[in-house]
Coordinates of N, CA, C and O and ligand atoms in Angstrom, one line a residue:
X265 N 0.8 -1.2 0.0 CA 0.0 0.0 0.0 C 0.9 1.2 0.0 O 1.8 1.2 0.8
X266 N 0.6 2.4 -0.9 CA 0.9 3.7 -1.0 C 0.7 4.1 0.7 O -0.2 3.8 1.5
X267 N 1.8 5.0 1.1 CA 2.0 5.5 2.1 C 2.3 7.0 2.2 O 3.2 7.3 1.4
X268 N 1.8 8.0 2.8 CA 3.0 9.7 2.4 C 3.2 9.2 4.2 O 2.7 8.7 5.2
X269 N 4.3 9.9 3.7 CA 5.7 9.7 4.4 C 6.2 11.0 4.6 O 6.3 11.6 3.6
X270 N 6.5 11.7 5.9 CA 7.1 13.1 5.7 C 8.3 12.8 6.7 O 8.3 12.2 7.8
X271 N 9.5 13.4 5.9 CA 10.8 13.5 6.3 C 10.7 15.0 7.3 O 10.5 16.2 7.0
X272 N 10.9 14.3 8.8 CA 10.3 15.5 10.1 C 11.9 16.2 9.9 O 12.0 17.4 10.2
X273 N 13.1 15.5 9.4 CA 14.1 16.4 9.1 C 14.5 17.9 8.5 O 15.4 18.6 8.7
X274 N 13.5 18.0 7.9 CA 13.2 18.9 6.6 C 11.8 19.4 6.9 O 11.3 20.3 6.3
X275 N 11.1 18.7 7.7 CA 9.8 19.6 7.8 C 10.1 20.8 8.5 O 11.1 20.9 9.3
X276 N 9.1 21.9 8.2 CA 9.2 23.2 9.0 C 7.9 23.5 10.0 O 7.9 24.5 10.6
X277 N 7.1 22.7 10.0 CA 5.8 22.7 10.3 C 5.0 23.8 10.1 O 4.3 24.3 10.9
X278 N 5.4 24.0 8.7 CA 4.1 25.3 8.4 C 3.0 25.2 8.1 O 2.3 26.1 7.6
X279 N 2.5 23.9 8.3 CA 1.2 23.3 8.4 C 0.5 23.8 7.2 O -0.6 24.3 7.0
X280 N 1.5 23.4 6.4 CA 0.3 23.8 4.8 C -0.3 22.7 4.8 O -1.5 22.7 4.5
X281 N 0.3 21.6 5.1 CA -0.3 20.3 4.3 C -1.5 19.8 5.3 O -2.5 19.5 4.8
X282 N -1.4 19.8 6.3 CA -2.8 19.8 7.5 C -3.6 20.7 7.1 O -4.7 20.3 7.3
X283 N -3.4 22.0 6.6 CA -4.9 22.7 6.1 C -5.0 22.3 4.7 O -6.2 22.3 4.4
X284 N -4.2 22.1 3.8 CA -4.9 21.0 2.6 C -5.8 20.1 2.6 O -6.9 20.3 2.1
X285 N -5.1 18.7 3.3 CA -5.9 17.5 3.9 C -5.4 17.5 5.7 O -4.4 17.3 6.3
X286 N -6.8 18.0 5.8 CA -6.7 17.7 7.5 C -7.0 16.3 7.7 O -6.6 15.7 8.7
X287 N -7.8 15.6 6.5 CA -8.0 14.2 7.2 C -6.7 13.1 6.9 O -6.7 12.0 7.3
X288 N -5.7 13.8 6.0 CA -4.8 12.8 5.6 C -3.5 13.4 6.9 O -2.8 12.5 7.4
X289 N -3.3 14.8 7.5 CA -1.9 15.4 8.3 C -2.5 16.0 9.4 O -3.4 16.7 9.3
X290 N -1.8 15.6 10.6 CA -2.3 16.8 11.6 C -1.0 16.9 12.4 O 0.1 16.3 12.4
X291 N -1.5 18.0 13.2 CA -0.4 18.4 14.2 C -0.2 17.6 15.1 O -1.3 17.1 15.5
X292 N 0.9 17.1 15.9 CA 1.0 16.4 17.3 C 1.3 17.3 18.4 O 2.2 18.2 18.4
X293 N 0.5 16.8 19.5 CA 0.2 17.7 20.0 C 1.9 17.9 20.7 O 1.9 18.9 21.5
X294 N 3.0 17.3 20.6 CA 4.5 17.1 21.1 C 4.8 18.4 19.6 O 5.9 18.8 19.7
X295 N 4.4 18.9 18.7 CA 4.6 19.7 17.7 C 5.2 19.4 16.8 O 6.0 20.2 16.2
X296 N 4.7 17.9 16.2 CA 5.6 17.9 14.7 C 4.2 17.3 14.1 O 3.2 16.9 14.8
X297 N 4.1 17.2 12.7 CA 3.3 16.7 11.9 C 3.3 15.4 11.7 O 4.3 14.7 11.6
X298 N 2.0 14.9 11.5 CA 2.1 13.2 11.5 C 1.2 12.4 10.8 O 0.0 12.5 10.9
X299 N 1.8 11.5 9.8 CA 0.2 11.2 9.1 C -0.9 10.3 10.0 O -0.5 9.6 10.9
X300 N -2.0 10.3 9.8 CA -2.6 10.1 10.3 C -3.2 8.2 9.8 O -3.4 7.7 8.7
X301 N -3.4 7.8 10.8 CA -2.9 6.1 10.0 C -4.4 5.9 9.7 O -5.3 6.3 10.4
X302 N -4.7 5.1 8.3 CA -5.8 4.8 7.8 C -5.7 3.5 6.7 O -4.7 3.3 6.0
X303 N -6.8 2.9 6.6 CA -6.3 1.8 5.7 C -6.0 1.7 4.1 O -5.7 0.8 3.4
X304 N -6.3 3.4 3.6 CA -5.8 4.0 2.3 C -5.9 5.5 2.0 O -7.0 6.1 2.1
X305 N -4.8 5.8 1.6 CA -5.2 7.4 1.6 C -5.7 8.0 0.2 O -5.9 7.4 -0.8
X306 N -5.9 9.3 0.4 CA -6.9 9.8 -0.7 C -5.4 10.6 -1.5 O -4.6 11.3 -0.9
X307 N -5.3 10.3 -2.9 CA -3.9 10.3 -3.4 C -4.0 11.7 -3.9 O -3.1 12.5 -3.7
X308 N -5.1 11.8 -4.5 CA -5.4 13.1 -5.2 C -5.0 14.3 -3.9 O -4.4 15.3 -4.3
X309 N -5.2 14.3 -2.6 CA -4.5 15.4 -1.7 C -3.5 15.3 -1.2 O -2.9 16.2 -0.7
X310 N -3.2 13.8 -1.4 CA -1.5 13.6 -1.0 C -0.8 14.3 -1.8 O 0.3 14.8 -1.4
X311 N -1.3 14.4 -3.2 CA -0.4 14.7 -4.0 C -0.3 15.9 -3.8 O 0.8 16.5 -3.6
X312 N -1.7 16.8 -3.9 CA -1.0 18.5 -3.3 C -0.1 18.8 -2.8 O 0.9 19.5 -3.1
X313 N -0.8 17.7 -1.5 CA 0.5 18.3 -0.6 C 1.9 18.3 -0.6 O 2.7 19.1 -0.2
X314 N 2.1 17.3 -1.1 CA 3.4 17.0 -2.3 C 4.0 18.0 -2.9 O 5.2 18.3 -3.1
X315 N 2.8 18.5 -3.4 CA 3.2 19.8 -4.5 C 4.1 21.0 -3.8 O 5.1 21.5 -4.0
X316 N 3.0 21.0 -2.9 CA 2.3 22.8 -2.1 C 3.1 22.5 -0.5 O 2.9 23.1 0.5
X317 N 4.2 21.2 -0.5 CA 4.8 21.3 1.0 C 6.4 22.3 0.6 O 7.1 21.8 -0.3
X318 N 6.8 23.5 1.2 CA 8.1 24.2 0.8 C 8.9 23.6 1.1 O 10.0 24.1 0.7
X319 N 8.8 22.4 1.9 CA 10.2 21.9 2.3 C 10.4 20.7 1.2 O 11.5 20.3 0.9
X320 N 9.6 20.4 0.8 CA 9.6 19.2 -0.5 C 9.9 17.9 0.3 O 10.8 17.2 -0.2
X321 N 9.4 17.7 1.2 CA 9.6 16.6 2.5 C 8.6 15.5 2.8 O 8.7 14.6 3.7
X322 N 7.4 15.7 1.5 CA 6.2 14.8 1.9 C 6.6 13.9 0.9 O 6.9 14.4 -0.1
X323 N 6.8 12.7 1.0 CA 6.7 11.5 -0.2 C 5.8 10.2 0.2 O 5.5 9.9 1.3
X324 N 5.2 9.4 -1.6 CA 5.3 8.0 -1.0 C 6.1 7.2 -0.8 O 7.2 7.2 -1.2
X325 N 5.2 6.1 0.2 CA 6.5 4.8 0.7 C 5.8 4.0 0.2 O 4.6 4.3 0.3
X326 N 6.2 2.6 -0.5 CA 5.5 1.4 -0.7 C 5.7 0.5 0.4 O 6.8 -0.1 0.3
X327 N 4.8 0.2 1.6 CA 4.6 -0.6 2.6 C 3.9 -1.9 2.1 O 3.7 -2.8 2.9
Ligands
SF4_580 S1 3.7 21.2 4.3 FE1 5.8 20.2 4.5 S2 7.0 21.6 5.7 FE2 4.9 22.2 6.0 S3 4.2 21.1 7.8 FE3 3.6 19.8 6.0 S4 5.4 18.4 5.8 FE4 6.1 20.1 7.1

């Protein structure tokens, strides 16, 4: 299964990608972003966020 995957190295947490898809990224409440585990994600906002993250830190993983 398709996974997004965010590299917390390179994240900045400017929470673009949680107000894109809130139901695919949210904040932790320890302050880093986290995906949110589900049994398939919606690819079409993964990919936004992919697009629209400045750090260029969101990818898929094949699990
Ligand atoms: S859009 Fe990218 S840099 Fe911004 S919080 Fe999300 S993963 Fe981090």
């Amino acid at each position: 299964m398709k996974t997004p995957t965010i590299d917390l190295s390179e994240c900045t947490s400017c929470e673009a990608c949680t107000t894109a898809c809130p139901h695919i990224f949210r904040m932790h409440g320890a302050g880093y972003v986290e995906v949110i585990d589900q049994p398939g994600y919606d690819e079409a906002c993964v990919n936004l966020a992919i697009r629209t993250c400045p750090a260029a830190c969101i990818s898929w993983t094949e699990v």
